[in-house]
XYZ file of C-alpha atoms in Angstrom:
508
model
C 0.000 0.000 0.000
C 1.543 3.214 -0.753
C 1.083 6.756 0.634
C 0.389 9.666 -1.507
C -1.103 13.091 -1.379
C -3.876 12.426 -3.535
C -5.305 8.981 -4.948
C -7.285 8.109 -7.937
C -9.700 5.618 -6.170
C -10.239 5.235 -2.378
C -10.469 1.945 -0.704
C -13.068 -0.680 -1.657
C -15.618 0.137 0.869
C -15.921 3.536 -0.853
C -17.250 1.993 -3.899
C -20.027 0.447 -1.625
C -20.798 3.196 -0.442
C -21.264 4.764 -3.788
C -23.807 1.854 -4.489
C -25.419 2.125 -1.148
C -25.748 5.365 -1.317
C -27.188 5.385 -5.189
C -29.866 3.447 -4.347
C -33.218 3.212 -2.299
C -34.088 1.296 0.459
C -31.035 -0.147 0.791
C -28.424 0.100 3.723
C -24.651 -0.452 4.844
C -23.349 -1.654 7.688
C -19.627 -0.346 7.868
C -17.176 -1.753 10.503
C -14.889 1.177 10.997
C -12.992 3.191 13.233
C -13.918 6.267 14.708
C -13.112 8.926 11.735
C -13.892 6.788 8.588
C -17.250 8.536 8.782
C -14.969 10.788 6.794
C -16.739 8.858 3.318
C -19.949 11.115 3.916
C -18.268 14.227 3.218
C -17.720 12.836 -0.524
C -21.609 12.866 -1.413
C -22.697 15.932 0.814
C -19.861 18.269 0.200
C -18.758 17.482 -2.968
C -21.717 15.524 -5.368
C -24.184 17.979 -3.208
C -26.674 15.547 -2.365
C -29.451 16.206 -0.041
C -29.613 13.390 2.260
C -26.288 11.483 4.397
C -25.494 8.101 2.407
C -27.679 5.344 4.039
C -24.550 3.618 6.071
C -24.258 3.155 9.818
C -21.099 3.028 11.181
C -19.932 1.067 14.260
C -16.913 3.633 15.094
C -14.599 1.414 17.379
C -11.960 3.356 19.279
C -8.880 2.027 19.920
C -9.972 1.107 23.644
C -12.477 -1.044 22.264
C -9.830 -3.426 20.638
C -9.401 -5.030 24.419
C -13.194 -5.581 24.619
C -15.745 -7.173 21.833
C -15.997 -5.335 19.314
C -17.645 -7.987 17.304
C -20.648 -7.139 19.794
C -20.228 -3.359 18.743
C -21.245 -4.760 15.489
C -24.212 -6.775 15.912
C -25.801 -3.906 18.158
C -24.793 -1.535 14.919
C -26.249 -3.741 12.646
C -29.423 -4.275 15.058
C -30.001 -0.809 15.603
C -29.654 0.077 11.624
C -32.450 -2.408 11.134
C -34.647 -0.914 13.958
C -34.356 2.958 13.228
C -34.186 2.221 9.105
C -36.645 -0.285 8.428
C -34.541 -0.956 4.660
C -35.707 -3.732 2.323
C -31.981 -5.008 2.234
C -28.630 -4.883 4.150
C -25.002 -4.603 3.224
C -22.481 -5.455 5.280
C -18.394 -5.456 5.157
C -15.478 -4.034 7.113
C -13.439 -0.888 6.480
C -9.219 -1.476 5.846
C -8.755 -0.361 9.270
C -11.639 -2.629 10.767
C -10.686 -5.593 8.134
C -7.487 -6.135 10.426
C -9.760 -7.539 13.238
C -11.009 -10.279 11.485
C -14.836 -9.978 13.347
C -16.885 -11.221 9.921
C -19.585 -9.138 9.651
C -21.065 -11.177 7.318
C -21.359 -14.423 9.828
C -22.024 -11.777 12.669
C -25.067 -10.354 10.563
C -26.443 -13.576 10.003
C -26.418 -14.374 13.352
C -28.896 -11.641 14.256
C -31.408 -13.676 11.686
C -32.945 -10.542 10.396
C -36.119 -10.203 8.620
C -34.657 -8.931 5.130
C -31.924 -9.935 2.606
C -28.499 -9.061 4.411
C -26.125 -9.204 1.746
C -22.060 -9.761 3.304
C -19.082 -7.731 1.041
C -15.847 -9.354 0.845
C -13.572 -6.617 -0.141
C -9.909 -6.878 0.200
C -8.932 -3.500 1.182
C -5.018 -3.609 0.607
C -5.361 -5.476 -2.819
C -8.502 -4.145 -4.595
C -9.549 -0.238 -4.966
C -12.704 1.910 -5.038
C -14.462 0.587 -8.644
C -13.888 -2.919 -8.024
C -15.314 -2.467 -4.572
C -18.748 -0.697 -6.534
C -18.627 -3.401 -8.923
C -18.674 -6.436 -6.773
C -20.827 -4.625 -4.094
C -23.511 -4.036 -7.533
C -22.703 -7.844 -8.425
C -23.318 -9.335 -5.146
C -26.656 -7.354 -4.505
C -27.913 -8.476 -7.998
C -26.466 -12.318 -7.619
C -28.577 -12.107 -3.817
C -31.758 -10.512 -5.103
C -32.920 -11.180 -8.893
C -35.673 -13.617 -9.217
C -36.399 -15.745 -11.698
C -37.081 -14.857 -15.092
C -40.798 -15.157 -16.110
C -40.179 -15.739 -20.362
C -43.622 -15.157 -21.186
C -43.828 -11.680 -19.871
C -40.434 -10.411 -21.480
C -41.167 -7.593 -23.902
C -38.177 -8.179 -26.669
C -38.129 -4.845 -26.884
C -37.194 -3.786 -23.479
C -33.653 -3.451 -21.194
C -32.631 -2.344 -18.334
C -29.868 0.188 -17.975
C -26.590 -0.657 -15.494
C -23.814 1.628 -13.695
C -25.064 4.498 -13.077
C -23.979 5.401 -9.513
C -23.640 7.839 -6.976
C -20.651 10.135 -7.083
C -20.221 9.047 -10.480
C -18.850 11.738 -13.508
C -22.260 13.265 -14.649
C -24.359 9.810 -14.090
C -27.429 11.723 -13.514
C -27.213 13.216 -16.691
C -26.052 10.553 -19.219
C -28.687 8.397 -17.334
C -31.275 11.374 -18.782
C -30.055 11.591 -21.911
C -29.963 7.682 -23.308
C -33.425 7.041 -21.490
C -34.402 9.598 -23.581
C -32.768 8.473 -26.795
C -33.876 4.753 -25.820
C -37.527 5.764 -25.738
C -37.233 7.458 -28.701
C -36.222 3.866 -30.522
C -39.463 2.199 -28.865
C -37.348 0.687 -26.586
C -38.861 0.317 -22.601
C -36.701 0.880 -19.974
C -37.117 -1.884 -17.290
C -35.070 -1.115 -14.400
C -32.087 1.222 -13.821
C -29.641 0.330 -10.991
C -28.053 0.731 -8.929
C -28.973 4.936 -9.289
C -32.500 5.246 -7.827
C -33.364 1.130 -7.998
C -34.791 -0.621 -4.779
C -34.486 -3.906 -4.286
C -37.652 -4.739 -5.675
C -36.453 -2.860 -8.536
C -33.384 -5.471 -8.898
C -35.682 -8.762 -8.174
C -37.289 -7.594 -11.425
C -33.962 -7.119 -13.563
C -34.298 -10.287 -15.209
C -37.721 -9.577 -16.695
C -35.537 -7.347 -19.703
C -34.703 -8.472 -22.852
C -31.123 -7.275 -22.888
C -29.019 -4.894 -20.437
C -27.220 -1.565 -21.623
C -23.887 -1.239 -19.602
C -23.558 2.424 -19.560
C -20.350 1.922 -17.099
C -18.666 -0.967 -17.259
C -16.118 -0.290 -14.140
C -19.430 -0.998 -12.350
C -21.628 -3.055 -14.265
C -19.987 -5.189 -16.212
C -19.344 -8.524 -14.314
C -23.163 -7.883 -13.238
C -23.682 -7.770 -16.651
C -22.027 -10.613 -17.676
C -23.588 -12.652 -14.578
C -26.943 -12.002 -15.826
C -25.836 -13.040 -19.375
C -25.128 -16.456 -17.999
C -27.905 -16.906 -15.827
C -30.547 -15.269 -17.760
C -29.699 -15.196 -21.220
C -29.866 -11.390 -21.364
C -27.634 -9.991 -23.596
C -25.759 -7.227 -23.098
C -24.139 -3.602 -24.745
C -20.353 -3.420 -25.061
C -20.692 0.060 -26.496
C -20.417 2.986 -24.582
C -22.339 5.781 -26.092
C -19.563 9.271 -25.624
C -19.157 10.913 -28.805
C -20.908 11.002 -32.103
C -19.540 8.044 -33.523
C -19.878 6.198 -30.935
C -23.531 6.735 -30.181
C -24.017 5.688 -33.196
C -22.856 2.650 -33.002
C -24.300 1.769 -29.763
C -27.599 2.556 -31.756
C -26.903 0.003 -34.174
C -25.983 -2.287 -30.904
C -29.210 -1.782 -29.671
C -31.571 -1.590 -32.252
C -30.174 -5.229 -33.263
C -30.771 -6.391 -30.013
C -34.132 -5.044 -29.617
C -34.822 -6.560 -33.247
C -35.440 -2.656 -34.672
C -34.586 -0.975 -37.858
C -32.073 1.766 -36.719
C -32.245 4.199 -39.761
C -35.011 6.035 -37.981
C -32.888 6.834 -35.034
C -29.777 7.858 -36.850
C -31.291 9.665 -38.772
C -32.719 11.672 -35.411
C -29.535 12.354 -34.088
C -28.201 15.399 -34.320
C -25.115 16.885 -32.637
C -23.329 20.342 -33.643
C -19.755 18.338 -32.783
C -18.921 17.487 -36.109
C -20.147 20.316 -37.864
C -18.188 22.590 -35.538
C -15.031 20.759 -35.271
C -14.502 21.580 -39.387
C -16.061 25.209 -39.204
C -14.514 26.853 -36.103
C -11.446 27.215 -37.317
C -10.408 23.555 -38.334
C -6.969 24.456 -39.229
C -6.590 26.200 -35.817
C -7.899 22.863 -34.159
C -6.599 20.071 -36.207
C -2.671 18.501 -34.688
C -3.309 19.713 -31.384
C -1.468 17.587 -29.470
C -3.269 15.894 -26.518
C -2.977 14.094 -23.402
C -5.763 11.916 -21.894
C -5.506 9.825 -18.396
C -9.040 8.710 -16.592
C -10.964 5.929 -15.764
C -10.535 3.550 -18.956
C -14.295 3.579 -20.428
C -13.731 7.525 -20.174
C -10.066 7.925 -21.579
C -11.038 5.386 -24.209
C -14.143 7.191 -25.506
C -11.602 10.284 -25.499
C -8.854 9.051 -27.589
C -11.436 7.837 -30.373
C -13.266 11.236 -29.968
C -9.999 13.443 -30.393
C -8.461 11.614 -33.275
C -11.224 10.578 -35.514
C -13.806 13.683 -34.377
C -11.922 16.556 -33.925
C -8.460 15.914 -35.376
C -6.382 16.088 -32.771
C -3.049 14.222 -31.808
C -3.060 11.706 -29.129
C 0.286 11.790 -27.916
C -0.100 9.900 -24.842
C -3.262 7.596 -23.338
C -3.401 5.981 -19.830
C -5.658 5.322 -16.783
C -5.944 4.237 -13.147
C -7.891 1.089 -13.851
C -5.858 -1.549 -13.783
C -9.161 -4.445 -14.496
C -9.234 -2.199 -18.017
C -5.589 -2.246 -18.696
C -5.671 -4.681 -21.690
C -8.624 -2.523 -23.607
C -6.013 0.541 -22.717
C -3.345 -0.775 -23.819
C -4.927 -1.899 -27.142
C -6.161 1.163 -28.225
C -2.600 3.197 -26.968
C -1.206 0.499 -29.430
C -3.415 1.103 -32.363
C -2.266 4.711 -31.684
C 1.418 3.796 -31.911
C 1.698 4.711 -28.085
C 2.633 2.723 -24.949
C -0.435 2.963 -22.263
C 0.790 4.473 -18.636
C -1.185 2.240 -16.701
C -0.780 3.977 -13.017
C -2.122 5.054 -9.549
C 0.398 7.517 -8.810
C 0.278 10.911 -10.399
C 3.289 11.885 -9.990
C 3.872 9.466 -12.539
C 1.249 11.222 -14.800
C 2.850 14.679 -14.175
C 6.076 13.510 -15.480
C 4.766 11.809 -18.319
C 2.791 15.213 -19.158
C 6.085 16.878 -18.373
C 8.254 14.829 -20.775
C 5.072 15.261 -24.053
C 4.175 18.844 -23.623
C 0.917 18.485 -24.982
C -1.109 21.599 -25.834
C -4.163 19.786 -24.261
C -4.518 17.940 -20.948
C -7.911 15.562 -20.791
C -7.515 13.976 -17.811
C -9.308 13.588 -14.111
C -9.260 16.414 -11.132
C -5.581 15.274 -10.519
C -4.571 16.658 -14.186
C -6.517 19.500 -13.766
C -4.065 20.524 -10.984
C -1.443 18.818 -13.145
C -1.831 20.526 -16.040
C -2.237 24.167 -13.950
C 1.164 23.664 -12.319
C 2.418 23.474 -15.590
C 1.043 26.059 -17.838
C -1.082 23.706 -19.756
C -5.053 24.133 -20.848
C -6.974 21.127 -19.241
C -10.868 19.481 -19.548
C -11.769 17.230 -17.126
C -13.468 14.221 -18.297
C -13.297 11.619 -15.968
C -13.682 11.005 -12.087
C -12.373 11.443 -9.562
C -14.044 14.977 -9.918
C -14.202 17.369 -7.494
C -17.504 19.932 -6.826
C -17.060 22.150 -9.976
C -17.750 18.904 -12.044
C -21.358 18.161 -10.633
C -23.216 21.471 -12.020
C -26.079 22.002 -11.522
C -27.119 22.924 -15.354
C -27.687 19.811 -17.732
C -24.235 18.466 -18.776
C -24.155 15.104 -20.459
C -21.214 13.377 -21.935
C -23.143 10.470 -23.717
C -25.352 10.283 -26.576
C -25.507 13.641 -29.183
C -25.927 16.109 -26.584
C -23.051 14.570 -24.777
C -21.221 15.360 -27.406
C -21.945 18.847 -27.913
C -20.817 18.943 -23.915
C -17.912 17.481 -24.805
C -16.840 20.084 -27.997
C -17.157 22.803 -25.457
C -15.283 21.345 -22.631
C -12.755 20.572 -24.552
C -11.971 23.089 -27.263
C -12.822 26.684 -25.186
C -9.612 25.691 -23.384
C -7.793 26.139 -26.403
C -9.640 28.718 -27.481
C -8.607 30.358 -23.905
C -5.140 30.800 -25.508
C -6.274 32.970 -27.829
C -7.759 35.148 -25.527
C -4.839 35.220 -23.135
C -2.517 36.381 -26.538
C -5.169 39.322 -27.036
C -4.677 40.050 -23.383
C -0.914 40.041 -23.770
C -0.922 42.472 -26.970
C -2.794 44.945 -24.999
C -0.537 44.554 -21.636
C 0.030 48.231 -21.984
C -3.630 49.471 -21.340
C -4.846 50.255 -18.009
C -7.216 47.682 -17.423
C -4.495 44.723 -19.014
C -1.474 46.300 -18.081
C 0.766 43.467 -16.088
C 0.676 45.122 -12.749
C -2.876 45.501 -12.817
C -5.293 42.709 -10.969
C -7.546 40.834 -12.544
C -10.794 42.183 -13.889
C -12.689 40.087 -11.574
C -11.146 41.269 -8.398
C -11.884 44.698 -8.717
C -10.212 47.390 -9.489
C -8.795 48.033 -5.819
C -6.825 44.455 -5.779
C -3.193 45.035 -5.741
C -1.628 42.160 -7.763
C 1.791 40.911 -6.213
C 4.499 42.049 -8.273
C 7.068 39.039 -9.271
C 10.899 39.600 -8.989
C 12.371 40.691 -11.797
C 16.011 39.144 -13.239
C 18.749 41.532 -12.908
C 20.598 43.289 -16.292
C 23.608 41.385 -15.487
C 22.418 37.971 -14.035
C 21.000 35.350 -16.376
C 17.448 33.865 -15.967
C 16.728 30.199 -14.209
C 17.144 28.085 -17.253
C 20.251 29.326 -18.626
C 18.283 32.544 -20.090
C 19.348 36.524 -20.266
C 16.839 38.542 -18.992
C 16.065 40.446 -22.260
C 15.596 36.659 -24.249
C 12.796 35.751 -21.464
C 11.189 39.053 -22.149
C 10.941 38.588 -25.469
C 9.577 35.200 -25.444
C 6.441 36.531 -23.461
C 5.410 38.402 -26.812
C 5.353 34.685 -28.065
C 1.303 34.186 -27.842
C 0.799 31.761 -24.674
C -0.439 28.539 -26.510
C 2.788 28.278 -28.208
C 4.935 30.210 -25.723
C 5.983 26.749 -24.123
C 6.679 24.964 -27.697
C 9.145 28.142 -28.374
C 11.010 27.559 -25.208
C 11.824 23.786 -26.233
C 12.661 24.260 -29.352
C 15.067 27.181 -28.536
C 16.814 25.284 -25.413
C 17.065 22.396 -27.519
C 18.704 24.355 -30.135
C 20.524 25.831 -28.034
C 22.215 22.262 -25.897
C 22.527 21.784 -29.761
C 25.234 24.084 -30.249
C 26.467 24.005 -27.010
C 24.973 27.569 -26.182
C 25.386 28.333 -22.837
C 23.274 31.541 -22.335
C 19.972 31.883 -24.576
C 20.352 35.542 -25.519
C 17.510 37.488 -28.387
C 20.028 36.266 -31.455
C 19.762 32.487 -29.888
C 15.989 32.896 -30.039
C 15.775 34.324 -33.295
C 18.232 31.977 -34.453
C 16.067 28.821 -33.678
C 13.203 30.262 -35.413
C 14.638 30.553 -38.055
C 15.898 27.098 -38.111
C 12.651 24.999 -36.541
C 10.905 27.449 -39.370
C 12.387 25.518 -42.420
């Protein structure tokens, strides 16, 4: 296990909670220490929700080691049941309260309560926070889906999987491919865990077919219920234009459908604006993308084949998805960073320079530290990323989310440039604050490099200020190539003539 500053996933228990908390009726009982309680902070502070997540905590001290703390479960667990009334139970251990070894699960059943209590084996120092949501979602459906009833199956029905609480704008893409389901003639049965009761889950089987909207939380559920039920099951994730529709084409053969009507219905301004707003401008941009794999994956197709870009480098944080990863970095002529540790991202983002980060909250600060524009498009997320307007990324209004999110970044350089040309004025001027703060914000003034003393980075002080009239989204390329030009030659101190000199050259 290794300590960090910031992590991509939390431990297993967290992804229970996510699927605790995204459903209805449904409750968790968490052996944990005093200060695990922590978790609840994630869903009120930062996705916003209403209500506490639906989890009952036994919070053990550490002078209740020498007594029973196995009884401080069972009177948890007792008392959940008595103030809650749920229709189901979860129960598991935190990686603190995993060292004790107490069972919850044998400990719950030993209370022989009136309802389904469901026990979570999740090996906190091996497994992480998605494969905790995943076989938390798995082991609910495996405990409560009933038996299928053929003759009541309507062939052209499905139930929709993944969706889940503190999950990157779930609520939304849940809205958006009901909508564009419906709009095939295609019922939705059930959608779990967001919302679903356990009644709603019994009744899971009675679908012709599942959608998997996110696999790092649906699929082996999905696959379960493909063995056991004979329901098949999406492998297309609908992000992006291309992509939607060809999980339209998925689905419509599926639901035995003709999907010309539905293509034709789709509409998104993506592809239209990716070769009108200035497609030269856009196309080559050289780009970055790290996430959770179904989101970095939908990214890389999206920013070669739909906007032009350059994928210079492709990874994630999901090791289960490494092969699919891995696969499409290869197709790309790219090695996939498969990683938990961003410091390992921020070198690799360090060593590319792209000119666009798409990455998770971690690249966000990433790409910040080091000058570069950044969309976020994959948890972990942190409050700015649950808004409160409509903001899909799947289906055709996803992808309209997406063109914004991801090209007004660029576009931000521009604006910076025009800022820069008019440094001079009073409002733009360097010295002045920004706009924002008002106009009696004093904006610290940064130390200035002496006549005589060179700049960090082997640079004279008049070569650095004339690379700031270099326009900002290219300022950093300029650097490189000079310094590089410069170790070249054996150049020593980058002076205006160096500069000039490896324009002129890279310019050929």
């Amino acid at each position: 296990m290794q300590l960090t500053l910031w992590t991509y996933e939390g431990p297993p228990h967290i992804g229970a909670m996510r699927i605790a908390t995204a459903m209805q009726g449904l409750h968790y009982v968490l052996h944990a220490p005093q200060g695990d309680t922590y978790a609840d902070l994630l869903f009120t502070m930062i996705e916003r929700r209403s209500a506490r997540p639906p989890v009952t905590y036994t919070t053990f001290q550490a002078r209740d080691l020498g007594g029973d703390t196995a009884e401080l479960f069972k009177t948890a667990a007792a008392d959940a049941y008595a103030r809650f009334q749920p229709q189901a139970m979860i129960v598991g251990a935190s990686c603190t309260a995993e060292l004790i070894q107490d069972d919850p699960g044998g400990l719950a059943k030993a209370l022989a309560l009136p309802i389904p209590v469901i026990p979570l084996e999740l090996p906190s120092y091996q497994k992480k926070e998605n494969w905790g949501a995943s076989e938390t979602f798995y082991q609910i459906v495996r405990a409560l889906a009933q038996p299928r009833r053929e003759a009541e199956v309507n062939p052209r029905s499905c139930n929709i999987l993944g969706p889940t609480a503190l999950g990157f704008r779930h609520r939304d893409d849940l809205a958006e491919i009901v909508k564009l389901l419906e709009s095939m003639g295609i019922a939705v049965n059930v959608v779990a865990p967001l919302d679903a009761t356990p009644d709603d889950i019994r009744r899971i089987p009675d679908a012709a077919f599942n959608v998997v909207l996110y696999p790092e939380a649906a699929e082996v559920a999905g696959r379960w219920l493909e063995r056991n039920f004979k329901q098949p099951m999406t492998s297309i994730v609908p992000i992006g234009v291309a992509a939607t529709r060809d999980f339209i084409a998925q689905v419509a053969k599926l639901a035995g459908l003709d999907a010309d009507a539905a293509l034709k219905a789709g509409e998104s301004r993506l592809p239209w604006y990716s070769r009108s707003v200035d497609s030269t401008y856009l196309t080559g941009k050289r780009v970055f993308i790290f996430g959770d794999a179904t989101h970095a994956l939908a990214a890389a197709r999206i920013a070669k084949e739909e906007l032009g870009f350059e994928v210079v480098g492709l990874g994630t944080y999901s090791r289960e998805f490494a092969r699919p990863v891995r696969e499409a970095a290869q197709k790309l002529g790219l090695e996939a960073l498969i990683t938990d540790d961003y410091l390992e991202v921020e070198a690799k983002v360090a060593e590319l320079q792209p000119e666009l980060v798409l990455g998770t909250q971690m690249e966000r600060h990433i790409a910040k530290k080091l000058g570069f524009p950044c969309a976020v498009i994959s948890a972990p997320v942190h409050v700015q990323d649950f808004p409160a307007r409509y903001s899909p990324q799947m289906g055709f209004e996803g992808a309209n989310v997406i063109f914004d999110s991801w090209v007004h970044p660029l576009m931000m350089g521009l604006e910076e440039h025009l800022l820069h040309m008019f440094r001079n004025d009073f409002e733009f001027n360097d010295k002045a604050a920004a706009s924002h703060l008002g106009h009696g914000a004093a904006k610290p003034v940064a130390a200035q490099a002496t006549a005589t003393q060179p700049a960090e980075g082997g640079w004279a002080p008049e070569a650095e200020k004339e690379l700031q009239k270099v326009p900002f989204f290219v300022r950093g390329k300029a650097r490189r190539n000079t310094e590089r030009f410069a170790t070249e030659r054996g150049i020593n101190l980058i002076t205006i003539e160096t500069l000039y000199d490896a324009k002129a050259h890279y310019s050929r």
